PDB file of C-alpha atoms in Angstrom:
ATOM      1  CA  UNK I   1      55.100  92.677-179.417  1.00  0.00           C
ATOM      2  CA  UNK I   2      55.985  91.357-182.858  1.00  0.00           C
ATOM      3  CA  UNK I   3      59.566  92.630-182.528  1.00  0.00           C
ATOM      4  CA  UNK I   4      59.938  90.942-179.159  1.00  0.00           C
ATOM      5  CA  UNK I   5      58.736  87.583-180.446  1.00  0.00           C
ATOM      6  CA  UNK I   6      60.926  87.907-183.554  1.00  0.00           C
ATOM      7  CA  UNK I   7      63.887  88.671-181.291  1.00  0.00           C
ATOM      8  CA  UNK I   8      63.219  85.578-179.175  1.00  0.00           C
ATOM      9  CA  UNK I   9      62.993  83.396-182.263  1.00  0.00           C
ATOM     10  CA  UNK I  10      66.061  84.842-183.992  1.00  0.00           C
ATOM     11  CA  UNK I  11      68.338  85.365-180.997  1.00  0.00           C
ATOM     12  CA  UNK I  12      67.367  82.498-178.707  1.00  0.00           C
ATOM     13  CA  UNK I  13      65.320  79.612-180.078  1.00  0.00           C
ATOM     14  CA  UNK I  14      66.923  79.189-183.527  1.00  0.00           C
ATOM     15  CA  UNK I  15      70.531  79.537-182.249  1.00  0.00           C
ATOM     16  CA  UNK I  16      69.848  77.104-179.377  1.00  0.00           C
ATOM     17  CA  UNK I  17      68.378  74.570-181.819  1.00  0.00           C
ATOM     18  CA  UNK I  18      71.473  74.907-184.024  1.00  0.00           C
ATOM     19  CA  UNK I  19      73.743  74.500-180.985  1.00  0.00           C
ATOM     20  CA  UNK I  20      71.951  71.323-179.896  1.00  0.00           C
ATOM     21  CA  UNK I  21      72.274  69.984-183.439  1.00  0.00           C
ATOM     22  CA  UNK I  22      76.032  70.669-183.456  1.00  0.00           C
ATOM     23  CA  UNK I  23      76.507  68.981-180.091  1.00  0.00           C
ATOM     24  CA  UNK I  24      74.531  65.952-181.140  1.00  0.00           C
ATOM     25  CA  UNK I  25      76.469  65.581-184.409  1.00  0.00           C
ATOM     26  CA  UNK I  26      79.818  66.021-182.644  1.00  0.00           C
ATOM     27  CA  UNK I  27      79.045  63.380-180.021  1.00  0.00           C
ATOM     28  CA  UNK I  28      77.709  61.028-182.670  1.00  0.00           C
ATOM     29  CA  UNK I  29      80.987  61.352-184.605  1.00  0.00           C
ATOM     30  CA  UNK I  30      82.985  60.629-181.440  1.00  0.00           C
ATOM     31  CA  UNK I  31      80.782  57.601-180.788  1.00  0.00           C
ATOM     32  CA  UNK I  32      81.371  56.277-184.302  1.00  0.00           C
ATOM     33  CA  UNK I  33      85.135  56.876-184.042  1.00  0.00           C
ATOM     34  CA  UNK I  34      85.343  54.950-180.758  1.00  0.00           C
ATOM     35  CA  UNK I  35      83.275  52.122-182.203  1.00  0.00           C
ATOM     36  CA  UNK I  36      85.511  51.917-185.263  1.00  0.00           C
ATOM     37  CA  UNK I  37      88.627  51.944-183.077  1.00  0.00           C
ATOM     38  CA  UNK I  38      87.223  49.093-180.960  1.00  0.00           C
ATOM     39  CA  UNK I  39      86.495  47.057-184.105  1.00  0.00           C
ATOM     40  CA  UNK I  40      89.985  47.652-185.511  1.00  0.00           C
ATOM     41  CA  UNK I  41      91.652  46.785-182.203  1.00  0.00           C
ATOM     42  CA  UNK I  42      89.507  43.665-181.908  1.00  0.00           C
ATOM     43  CA  UNK I  43      90.559  42.573-185.382  1.00  0.00           C
ATOM     44  CA  UNK I  44      94.247  43.211-184.620  1.00  0.00           C
ATOM     45  CA  UNK I  45      93.938  41.308-181.380  1.00  0.00           C
ATOM     46  CA  UNK I  46      92.380  38.242-182.960  1.00  0.00           C
ATOM     47  CA  UNK I  47      94.395  38.157-186.197  1.00  0.00           C
ATOM     48  CA  UNK I  48      97.844  38.902-184.790  1.00  0.00           C
ATOM     49  CA  UNK I  49      97.325  37.483-181.297  1.00  0.00           C
ATOM     50  CA  UNK I  50      98.344  40.846-179.873  1.00  0.00           C
ATOM     51  CA  UNK I  51      97.636  40.929-176.156  1.00  0.00           C
ATOM     52  CA  UNK I  52      98.075  44.671-175.908  1.00  0.00           C
ATOM     53  CA  UNK I  53      95.200  45.206-178.338  1.00  0.00           C
ATOM     54  CA  UNK I  54      92.838  43.142-176.179  1.00  0.00           C
ATOM     55  CA  UNK I  55      93.296  45.517-173.279  1.00  0.00           C
ATOM     56  CA  UNK I  56      92.600  48.496-175.504  1.00  0.00           C
ATOM     57  CA  UNK I  57      89.408  46.904-176.877  1.00  0.00           C
ATOM     58  CA  UNK I  58      87.933  46.974-173.377  1.00  0.00           C
ATOM     59  CA  UNK I  59      89.077  50.560-172.832  1.00  0.00           C
ATOM     60  CA  UNK I  60      87.690  51.865-176.103  1.00  0.00           C
ATOM     61  CA  UNK I  61      84.442  49.934-175.630  1.00  0.00           C
ATOM     62  CA  UNK I  62      84.009  51.556-172.216  1.00  0.00           C
ATOM     63  CA  UNK I  63      84.664  54.980-173.716  1.00  0.00           C
ATOM     64  CA  UNK I  64      82.078  54.276-176.415  1.00  0.00           C
ATOM     65  CA  UNK I  65      79.539  53.297-173.772  1.00  0.00           C
ATOM     66  CA  UNK I  66      80.265  56.502-171.855  1.00  0.00           C
ATOM     67  CA  UNK I  67      79.715  58.683-174.928  1.00  0.00           C
ATOM     68  CA  UNK I  68      76.539  56.767-175.801  1.00  0.00           C
ATOM     69  CA  UNK I  69      75.233  57.259-172.258  1.00  0.00           C
ATOM     70  CA  UNK I  70      76.026  60.977-172.469  1.00  0.00           C
ATOM     71  CA  UNK I  71      74.114  61.278-175.733  1.00  0.00           C
ATOM     72  CA  UNK I  72      71.119  59.549-174.184  1.00  0.00           C
ATOM     73  CA  UNK I  73      71.286  61.545-170.946  1.00  0.00           C
ATOM     74  CA  UNK I  74      71.601  64.982-172.513  1.00  0.00           C
ATOM     75  CA  UNK I  75      68.887  64.390-175.101  1.00  0.00           C
ATOM     76  CA  UNK I  76      70.316  66.894-177.584  1.00  0.00           C
ATOM     77  CA  UNK I  77      68.012  65.695-180.359  1.00  0.00           C
ATOM     78  CA  UNK I  78      64.944  66.221-178.177  1.00  0.00           C
ATOM     79  CA  UNK I  79      66.122  69.676-177.117  1.00  0.00           C
ATOM     80  CA  UNK I  80      66.833  70.642-180.713  1.00  0.00           C
ATOM     81  CA  UNK I  81      63.327  69.557-181.686  1.00  0.00           C
ATOM     82  CA  UNK I  82      61.750  71.518-178.842  1.00  0.00           C
ATOM     83  CA  UNK I  83      63.658  74.727-179.623  1.00  0.00           C
ATOM     84  CA  UNK I  84      62.780  74.435-183.330  1.00  0.00           C
ATOM     85  CA  UNK I  85      59.128  73.674-182.589  1.00  0.00           C
ATOM     86  CA  UNK I  86      58.806  76.590-180.183  1.00  0.00           C
ATOM     87  CA  UNK I  87      60.408  78.937-182.698  1.00  0.00           C
ATOM     88  CA  UNK I  88      58.008  77.763-185.407  1.00  0.00           C
ATOM     89  CA  UNK I  89      55.000  78.206-183.133  1.00  0.00           C
ATOM     90  CA  UNK I  90      56.116  81.686-182.112  1.00  0.00           C
ATOM     91  CA  UNK I  91      56.681  82.637-185.746  1.00  0.00           C
ATOM     92  CA  UNK I  92      53.157  81.648-186.783  1.00  0.00           C
ATOM     93  CA  UNK I  93      51.259  84.292-184.774  1.00  0.00           C
ATOM     94  CA  UNK I  94      54.023  86.834-185.392  1.00  0.00           C
ATOM     95  CA  UNK I  95      53.894  86.258-189.158  1.00  0.00           C
ATOM     96  CA  UNK I  96      50.114  86.403-189.143  1.00  0.00           C
ATOM     97  CA  UNK I  97      50.144  89.746-187.318  1.00  0.00           C
ATOM     98  CA  UNK I  98      52.932  91.165-189.492  1.00  0.00           C
ATOM     99  CA  UNK I  99      51.202  90.220-192.738  1.00  0.00           C
ATOM    100  CA  UNK I 100      47.924  91.871-191.680  1.00  0.00           C
ATOM    101  CA  UNK I 101      48.742  95.241-190.122  1.00  0.00           C
ATOM    102  CA  UNK I 102      45.119  95.866-189.198  1.00  0.00           C
ATOM    103  CA  UNK I 103      44.615  92.386-187.849  1.00  0.00           C
ATOM    104  CA  UNK I 104      43.994  91.964-184.188  1.00  0.00           C
ATOM    105  CA  UNK I 105      46.943  91.140-182.008  1.00  0.00           C
ATOM    106  CA  UNK I 106      44.935  88.721-179.874  1.00  0.00           C
ATOM    107  CA  UNK I 107      46.556  85.526-181.260  1.00  0.00           C
ATOM    108  CA  UNK I 108      50.024  86.948-180.668  1.00  0.00           C
ATOM    109  CA  UNK I 109      49.193  88.109-177.146  1.00  0.00           C
ATOM    110  CA  UNK I 110      47.599  84.744-176.338  1.00  0.00           C
ATOM    111  CA  UNK I 111      50.683  82.900-177.608  1.00  0.00           C
ATOM    112  CA  UNK I 112      52.952  85.164-175.592  1.00  0.00           C
ATOM    113  CA  UNK I 113      50.920  84.559-172.417  1.00  0.00           C
ATOM    114  CA  UNK I 114      50.972  80.801-172.947  1.00  0.00           C
ATOM    115  CA  UNK I 115      54.721  80.941-173.422  1.00  0.00           C
ATOM    116  CA  UNK I 116      55.213  82.938-170.210  1.00  0.00           C
ATOM    117  CA  UNK I 117      53.088  80.487-168.239  1.00  0.00           C
ATOM    118  CA  UNK I 118      55.091  77.514-169.519  1.00  0.00           C
ATOM    119  CA  UNK I 119      52.114  75.985-171.313  1.00  0.00           C
ATOM    120  CA  UNK I 120      53.456  76.421-174.810  1.00  0.00           C
TER     121      UNK I 120
END
């Protein structure tokens, strides 16, 4: 049982948490880049009276709003937290059982059953 839990933590929960973190950081960088572009275009438009820049301000602002909405809708930060938390909770009974070879496996079995029932 300990090997199975360790496999879930190492091959599923930790990698998924890292993937959610990467996605969140990537989208946040795109959001910041679009925001900076909108600010620069707004400054060009007002300082140089460039009409073409005004049209691009609206476009880039809309793109920024779309990326922001995607970040909110996908909830990568929340998913990362949940994968990390689940991995930590699975590691606790597994570590306890591994450190005490004669210890009962009841906590590990109970955690596994809770996980299977979706109550973890």
